[in-house]
Short mmCIF file of C-alpha atoms in Angstrom, two decimals:
data_model
loop_
_atom_site.label_atom_id
_atom_site.label_comp_id
_atom_site.label_asym_id
_atom_site.label_seq_id
_atom_site.Cartn_x
_atom_site.Cartn_y
_atom_site.Cartn_z
CA MET A 2 20.14 -19.81 15.94
CA SER A 3 19.21 -17.55 13.33
CA ILE A 4 17.46 -14.09 13.32
CA TYR A 5 14.09 -13.67 11.91
CA THR A 6 11.55 -10.45 11.48
CA VAL A 7 8.40 -10.94 13.18
CA ILE A 8 5.52 -8.37 13.65
CA ILE A 9 4.81 -7.63 17.68
CA GLY A 10 1.95 -4.56 17.09
CA SER A 11 0.28 -2.97 14.38
CA GLY A 12 -1.71 -0.06 13.81
CA SER A 13 -4.13 1.86 11.12
CA TYR A 14 -5.88 5.44 10.91
CA LEU A 15 -8.52 5.97 8.27
CA PRO A 16 -9.69 9.21 7.53
CA GLU A 17 -13.35 10.32 8.57
CA ILE A 18 -14.62 11.83 4.79
CA VAL A 19 -16.08 8.71 2.95
CA ILE A 20 -16.87 9.39 -0.63
CA LYS A 21 -18.81 7.04 -2.31
CA ASN A 22 -19.24 6.62 -6.11
CA GLU A 23 -22.47 8.40 -6.50
CA ASP A 24 -20.72 11.88 -5.39
CA PHE A 25 -18.71 11.35 -8.76
CA LEU A 26 -21.65 11.98 -11.23
CA LYS A 27 -21.24 15.65 -10.92
CA ASN A 28 -17.54 15.37 -12.31
CA ASP A 29 -16.42 16.41 -15.68
CA PHE A 30 -14.67 13.84 -17.12
CA LEU A 31 -12.29 14.26 -19.87
CA ASP A 32 -9.59 12.01 -21.77
CA ALA A 33 -6.06 12.53 -21.99
CA THR A 34 -6.40 14.97 -25.24
CA GLY A 35 -8.75 17.26 -23.21
CA LYS A 36 -12.26 15.78 -24.51
CA LYS A 37 -15.42 14.86 -22.81
CA ILE A 38 -15.71 11.34 -22.51
CA PRO A 39 -19.22 10.62 -24.59
CA LYS A 40 -20.43 7.98 -21.95
CA ASP A 41 -22.96 9.30 -19.18
CA ASN A 42 -21.60 9.81 -15.61
CA ALA A 43 -23.62 6.65 -14.08
CA ALA A 44 -22.42 4.46 -16.83
CA ILE A 45 -18.59 5.27 -16.59
CA ILE A 46 -19.02 5.09 -12.67
CA GLN A 47 -20.87 1.31 -12.70
CA LYS A 48 -18.16 0.30 -15.05
CA PHE A 49 -15.28 1.70 -12.59
CA GLN A 50 -17.34 -0.29 -9.73
CA ASP A 51 -17.67 -3.49 -12.17
CA ILE A 52 -13.41 -3.78 -12.49
CA THR A 53 -12.10 -2.41 -9.51
CA GLU A 54 -14.99 -3.30 -6.61
CA ILE A 55 -14.71 -0.12 -5.32
CA GLU A 56 -17.85 1.17 -3.80
CA GLU A 57 -16.22 3.90 -1.29
CA ARG A 58 -13.28 5.69 -0.33
CA ARG A 59 -11.48 7.67 2.66
CA TYR A 60 -10.22 11.37 2.00
CA LEU A 61 -8.41 13.17 4.58
CA THR A 62 -10.11 16.19 6.55
CA PRO A 63 -8.88 19.53 5.30
CA GLU A 64 -6.59 20.20 9.47
CA MET A 65 -4.77 17.01 8.43
CA ASN A 66 -2.22 15.29 6.58
CA THR A 67 0.36 12.30 5.92
CA SER A 68 2.41 13.11 9.31
CA ASP A 69 -0.66 12.75 11.22
CA MET A 70 -2.46 9.91 9.59
CA ALA A 71 1.57 8.03 10.36
CA PHE A 72 1.26 9.31 13.43
CA ILE A 73 -2.06 8.00 14.77
CA ALA A 74 -1.06 4.74 13.38
CA SER A 75 2.16 4.54 14.78
CA GLN A 76 0.75 5.11 17.78
CA ARG A 77 -1.63 2.16 17.81
CA ALA A 78 0.91 -0.14 16.82
CA ILE A 79 3.51 0.49 20.10
CA GLU A 80 0.58 0.41 22.42
CA ALA A 81 -0.25 -2.99 20.39
CA SER A 82 3.65 -4.14 20.81
CA GLY A 83 3.96 -2.93 24.13
CA ILE A 84 7.28 -1.51 23.96
CA ASP A 85 8.89 1.23 24.81
CA PRO A 86 9.17 3.85 21.86
CA GLU A 87 12.64 4.87 22.69
CA THR A 88 13.93 0.90 22.11
CA LEU A 89 13.58 1.64 18.10
CA ASP A 90 16.38 1.80 16.52
CA TYR A 91 15.14 2.78 12.86
CA ILE A 92 11.36 4.68 12.10
CA ILE A 93 10.95 4.23 8.31
CA VAL A 94 7.81 5.93 6.75
CA ALA A 95 7.26 4.66 2.98
CA GLN A 96 5.11 8.04 1.03
CA ASN A 97 5.29 9.46 -2.00
CA PHE A 98 4.15 12.65 -1.77
CA GLY A 99 5.19 14.10 1.61
CA GLU A 100 3.06 16.23 3.35
CA ILE A 101 0.25 18.38 1.12
CA ARG A 102 -1.91 21.00 2.19
CA HIS A 103 -5.81 20.98 1.83
CA ASP A 104 -4.79 24.63 0.45
CA ASN A 105 -1.73 24.51 -1.26
CA LYS A 106 -1.27 21.35 -3.72
CA LYS A 107 2.86 21.79 -3.38
CA THR A 108 5.01 18.60 -2.12
CA ASP A 109 6.76 19.49 1.72
CA MET A 110 9.11 16.74 1.98
CA VAL A 111 10.87 19.29 4.37
CA PRO A 112 11.38 17.70 7.46
CA THR A 113 10.50 14.16 5.97
CA ILE A 114 7.31 12.58 7.47
CA ALA A 115 9.87 9.91 9.49
CA THR A 116 11.32 13.09 10.97
CA ARG A 117 7.87 14.53 11.91
CA VAL A 118 6.37 11.47 13.49
CA LYS A 119 9.84 10.66 15.50
CA HIS A 120 8.64 14.62 16.63
CA LEU A 121 5.17 13.72 17.47
CA LEU A 122 6.09 10.18 19.11
CA MET A 123 8.39 12.13 21.44
CA ILE A 124 11.00 10.42 20.99
CA GLN A 125 14.18 11.41 22.46
CA ASN A 126 17.12 8.63 21.81
CA PRO A 127 19.34 9.85 19.15
CA ASP A 128 20.22 6.12 17.56
CA CYS A 129 16.90 5.84 16.56
CA VAL A 130 17.63 6.50 13.05
CA ALA A 131 13.76 8.01 10.77
CA TYR A 132 14.51 8.58 7.13
CA ASP A 133 11.40 8.33 4.21
CA LEU A 134 11.07 5.49 1.80
CA PRO A 135 9.54 6.93 -1.56
CA PHE A 136 8.95 3.47 -3.91
CA GLY A 137 5.85 4.01 -4.88
CA CYS A 138 3.24 1.49 -3.55
CA PRO A 139 5.52 -0.93 -2.97
CA GLY A 140 7.36 0.97 -0.42
CA TRP A 141 5.81 -0.41 2.90
CA VAL A 142 6.86 -3.94 1.94
CA GLN A 143 9.94 -2.56 1.09
CA GLY A 144 10.34 -0.95 3.98
CA VAL A 145 9.76 -4.43 6.26
CA ILE A 146 12.66 -6.10 3.42
CA GLN A 147 14.91 -3.33 4.60
CA ALA A 148 14.55 -3.63 8.13
CA ASP A 149 14.65 -7.36 8.03
CA TYR A 150 18.72 -6.87 6.42
CA PHE A 151 19.31 -4.05 9.12
CA PHE A 152 18.27 -7.07 12.01
CA LYS A 153 19.98 -9.97 10.37
CA SER A 154 23.20 -7.29 10.25
CA GLY A 155 22.93 -7.35 14.06
CA ASP A 156 23.07 -3.25 14.04
CA ALA A 157 19.46 -3.10 15.03
CA LYS A 158 16.77 -5.06 16.62
CA ARG A 159 13.37 -3.03 16.80
CA ALA A 160 11.86 -0.65 13.99
CA LEU A 161 8.59 0.83 12.89
CA ILE A 162 7.51 0.48 9.73
CA ILE A 163 4.69 2.94 8.49
CA GLY A 164 2.85 3.44 4.96
CA ALA A 165 0.89 6.68 5.07
CA GLU A 166 -0.26 8.23 1.47
CA ASN A 167 -2.62 11.45 0.80
CA LEU A 168 -3.59 10.54 -2.59
CA SER A 169 -6.88 13.21 -2.24
CA ARG A 170 -5.26 16.02 -2.91
CA ILE A 171 -3.43 14.76 -5.35
CA ILE A 172 -5.91 13.95 -8.17
CA ASP A 173 -7.57 15.44 -11.05
CA PRO A 174 -11.19 15.86 -11.05
CA HIS A 175 -11.11 15.42 -14.48
CA ASP A 176 -9.61 12.15 -14.57
CA ILE A 177 -11.32 8.76 -14.35
CA ASP A 178 -8.60 7.42 -12.42
CA THR A 179 -9.31 10.02 -9.66
CA MET A 180 -11.96 7.36 -8.22
CA ILE A 181 -9.27 4.58 -7.51
CA TYR A 182 -7.23 6.64 -5.21
CA SER A 183 -8.09 7.28 -1.14
CA ASP A 184 -6.18 8.23 1.56
CA GLY A 185 -4.89 6.39 5.05
CA ALA A 186 -1.75 4.99 7.38
CA GLY A 187 -0.81 1.41 8.47
CA ALA A 188 2.17 0.67 10.71
CA VAL A 189 3.84 -2.13 12.28
CA VAL A 190 6.30 -2.79 14.93
CA ILE A 191 8.76 -5.14 14.09
CA GLU A 192 11.87 -7.06 15.59
CA GLY A 193 14.58 -9.79 14.69
CA ILE A 194 14.15 -12.63 17.36
CA GLU A 195 16.85 -15.44 17.57
CA SER A 196 15.06 -18.76 16.88
CA GLU A 197 16.06 -22.60 15.90
CA LYS A 198 12.67 -22.75 14.10
CA PRO A 199 12.06 -20.56 11.12
CA VAL A 200 9.46 -18.16 12.08
CA GLY A 201 8.20 -14.22 10.56
CA ILE A 202 10.23 -13.52 7.54
CA ILE A 203 11.85 -16.48 5.81
CA ALA A 204 12.22 -15.33 2.30
CA HIS A 205 12.01 -12.00 0.29
CA LYS A 206 12.37 -10.94 -3.36
CA THR A 207 11.85 -7.37 -4.91
CA ARG A 208 12.45 -5.92 -8.52
CA THR A 209 12.73 -2.91 -10.48
CA ASP A 210 12.15 -2.51 -14.24
CA THR A 211 12.49 0.93 -15.92
CA LEU A 212 13.59 0.57 -19.31
CA THR A 213 10.00 1.00 -21.29
CA GLN A 214 8.05 0.98 -17.59
CA ALA A 215 9.33 3.93 -15.88
CA HIS A 216 6.53 6.41 -16.53
CA TYR A 217 3.13 4.47 -16.53
CA LEU A 218 2.64 5.95 -13.36
CA LYS A 219 4.00 9.86 -13.18
CA MET A 220 3.02 13.73 -12.74
CA ASP A 221 1.26 15.55 -14.96
CA VAL A 222 -1.05 18.80 -15.43
CA SER A 223 -4.76 18.06 -15.54
CA TYR A 224 -6.65 16.82 -18.94
CA ASN A 225 -8.97 20.17 -18.78
CA PRO A 226 -6.66 22.28 -21.17
CA ASP A 227 -8.20 25.54 -18.98
CA PHE A 228 -7.68 24.35 -15.53
CA LYS A 229 -6.67 27.38 -13.58
CA ASP A 230 -2.62 26.24 -12.79
CA ASP A 231 0.03 24.13 -13.92
CA THR A 232 -0.27 21.85 -10.58
CA LEU A 233 0.56 18.42 -11.16
CA PHE A 234 -1.58 15.34 -10.73
CA LEU A 235 -0.96 11.98 -10.57
CA LYS A 236 -1.43 10.11 -14.01
CA MET A 237 -1.44 6.47 -14.76
CA ASN A 238 -1.25 4.26 -17.98
CA GLY A 239 -4.32 1.70 -16.84
CA ARG A 240 -3.81 -0.90 -19.80
CA LYS A 241 0.34 -0.67 -19.53
CA LEU A 242 0.20 -0.81 -15.22
CA TYR A 243 -2.32 -4.15 -16.15
CA GLU A 244 -0.51 -5.70 -18.45
CA TYR A 245 2.90 -5.22 -16.29
CA ALA A 246 1.33 -6.24 -13.30
CA LEU A 247 -0.11 -9.56 -14.57
CA ASN A 248 3.32 -10.21 -16.02
CA THR A 249 5.41 -9.54 -13.47
CA VAL A 250 3.92 -10.38 -10.12
CA PRO A 251 2.89 -13.84 -10.55
CA VAL A 252 6.30 -14.55 -11.49
CA LEU A 253 7.93 -12.79 -8.90
CA VAL A 254 5.33 -14.28 -6.07
CA LYS A 255 6.54 -17.74 -7.63
CA GLN A 256 9.92 -16.90 -7.19
CA VAL A 257 9.80 -16.03 -3.02
CA ILE A 258 7.75 -18.96 -2.63
CA GLU A 259 10.22 -21.26 -3.67
CA LYS A 260 12.87 -19.43 -2.09
CA ALA A 261 11.56 -19.70 0.80
CA GLY A 262 11.51 -23.70 -0.22
CA LEU A 263 7.83 -24.03 -0.17
CA GLY A 264 4.95 -24.43 -2.80
CA ILE A 265 1.53 -22.65 -3.62
CA ASP A 266 -0.23 -25.27 -1.50
CA ASP A 267 2.06 -24.52 1.83
CA ILE A 268 0.38 -20.68 1.51
CA ASP A 269 -2.82 -19.70 3.60
CA LYS A 270 -2.92 -16.21 3.01
CA VAL A 271 -1.72 -13.60 0.55
CA LEU A 272 -1.95 -9.96 1.35
CA ILE A 273 -1.69 -8.09 -1.75
CA HIS A 274 -1.88 -4.65 -2.49
CA GLN A 275 -5.56 -3.23 -2.70
CA ALA A 276 -5.25 -1.62 -5.94
CA ASN A 277 -8.15 -3.05 -8.38
CA ALA A 278 -10.07 -5.89 -7.26
CA LYS A 279 -9.95 -7.91 -11.06
CA MET A 280 -5.88 -7.09 -11.54
CA ASP A 281 -5.39 -8.69 -8.14
CA HIS A 282 -7.90 -11.60 -8.87
CA ALA A 283 -5.57 -12.08 -12.26
CA ILE A 284 -2.33 -12.11 -10.29
CA LEU A 285 -3.72 -14.68 -8.13
CA GLU A 286 -5.16 -16.69 -10.45
CA ARG A 287 -1.97 -16.38 -12.95
CA THR A 288 0.60 -17.36 -9.70
CA PHE A 289 -1.50 -20.34 -9.19
CA LYS A 290 -1.38 -21.63 -12.38
CA LEU A 291 2.51 -21.12 -12.72
CA PHE A 292 2.25 -23.94 -9.76
CA GLY A 293 0.35 -25.95 -11.89
CA LYS A 294 -2.79 -24.95 -10.36
CA GLU A 295 -6.73 -24.40 -12.14
CA GLU A 296 -8.33 -23.59 -8.87
CA MET A 297 -7.40 -21.49 -5.72
CA PRO A 298 -8.60 -21.30 -2.51
CA GLU A 299 -11.75 -18.39 -1.93
CA GLU A 300 -10.30 -16.70 1.08
CA ILE A 301 -6.90 -17.09 0.57
CA MET A 302 -6.78 -13.28 -0.97
CA PRO A 303 -8.76 -10.74 1.36
CA MET A 304 -9.71 -7.85 -0.03
CA ILE A 305 -11.12 -4.31 1.35
CA ILE A 306 -10.82 -2.15 -1.54
CA SER A 307 -14.22 -2.23 -1.79
CA LYS A 308 -14.60 0.46 0.99
CA MET A 309 -11.02 1.41 1.61
CA GLY A 310 -10.35 2.25 -2.30
CA ASN A 311 -6.42 2.47 -3.08
CA ASN A 312 -4.32 4.07 -0.80
CA SER A 313 -1.10 3.15 -2.12
CA VAL A 314 1.54 2.48 0.33
CA ALA A 315 -0.98 1.88 3.20
CA THR A 316 -2.87 -0.86 1.90
CA VAL A 317 -1.15 -3.89 3.20
CA PRO A 318 -0.62 -2.55 6.47
CA ILE A 319 -4.17 -1.38 7.36
CA LEU A 320 -5.41 -4.73 5.56
CA TYR A 321 -3.40 -6.30 8.22
CA ASP A 322 -4.03 -4.52 10.91
CA MET A 323 -7.62 -5.08 9.93
CA ILE A 324 -7.52 -8.88 10.34
CA VAL A 325 -5.63 -8.58 13.83
CA ARG A 326 -8.33 -6.72 14.97
CA ASN A 327 -10.77 -8.94 13.69
CA GLN A 328 -12.42 -6.34 11.54
CA LEU A 329 -12.75 -8.95 8.81
CA PRO A 330 -14.72 -11.62 10.46
CA GLU A 331 -14.14 -14.00 8.06
CA HIS A 332 -9.66 -13.97 8.01
CA GLN A 333 -8.21 -14.78 10.95
CA PHE A 334 -4.43 -14.97 11.20
CA HIS A 335 -3.14 -18.65 13.36
CA PRO A 336 0.24 -19.42 14.77
CA GLY A 337 2.19 -21.18 12.11
CA ASP A 338 0.31 -19.87 9.16
CA ILE A 339 2.00 -18.59 6.10
CA MET A 340 1.82 -15.76 4.50
CA VAL A 341 2.65 -13.60 1.43
CA PHE A 342 2.79 -10.08 1.53
CA ALA A 343 3.03 -8.05 -1.76
CA SER A 344 3.19 -5.08 -4.18
CA VAL A 345 3.37 -3.78 -7.52
CA GLY A 346 3.53 0.14 -8.04
CA ALA A 347 5.49 2.96 -9.56
CA GLY A 348 9.09 2.28 -10.43
CA MET A 349 7.79 0.22 -12.16
CA ASN A 350 8.78 -2.01 -8.81
CA VAL A 351 7.27 -5.14 -7.35
CA ASN A 352 8.11 -7.09 -3.86
CA ALA A 353 7.52 -9.44 -1.78
CA PHE A 354 7.93 -11.51 1.90
CA VAL A 355 7.06 -14.97 2.60
CA TYR A 356 5.75 -14.46 6.65
CA ILE A 357 5.48 -17.32 9.19
CA GLN A 358 3.05 -16.15 11.54
CA PRO A 359 4.47 -16.69 15.03
#
């Protein structure tokens, strides 16, 4: 008998404010030197949509914050799992910016989001350890991987893994990349079970590249030199990040599939971080080519980025929860399905795990 990590419940939260691409028509877009981009905004937005497939995204209402989203997603995951929250050994929250108030753009990390979530869930058990995991966009996947280690050690049996991010409050309105980001939260309850037959997580892998790649995503001042203060915003070297993702993610995904003793034809679904549709399609196509395959099944990679945008650590758990709740009619999970969960982001970090649906 071996211990395997399985998902027993999921939940998510999507903010109420819907921001469509046309809402950016009046933005004053500048380049990194502070000069106005000469193209018409309508043309900029259309090219952006053609590349990313993003049509709209969700923004948090002023009275809410990251911990509120994480709490609601957690409540829904716990309800779906049917467990007593007092039996949780860990609460791990993947996030990168803490709380950011609508009227104050400074990061608040004390106490941690995980502490706030445990408080809101009213969990009394002191042996339920709550901590945050800032790991870029791959944070939620890494949280699941960490919990898998805990379960296999025998020291833990059950955990709540949350991905929650509030990106709308750290974006520069003068930066085109602003249109990529959104807010949201996703959560799963996972537990370690004994089984003779492989189920749940059967392999995982993570890598970090920092020598020349550490600052592809970073915080910096506005592109507008006349901006009212020195507030820091999320900045991205899109070209370098795209190249990095295409050069590393397919290799790591191939490695983790082979580590599981499988081939690409054994994979039923790939749940990948929803960052850029063109990039995600290119990553999967390159992955198939590494296995000697020129074509890939059309329905293997569910995509929600067109309506959700990129909400960082929340994209993968939200995607999973939407499929579980039949919100993507063309996609379902069946017992025995083999899936790859994968992500890439700031660090630069890449990770993935292979999962057999119970």
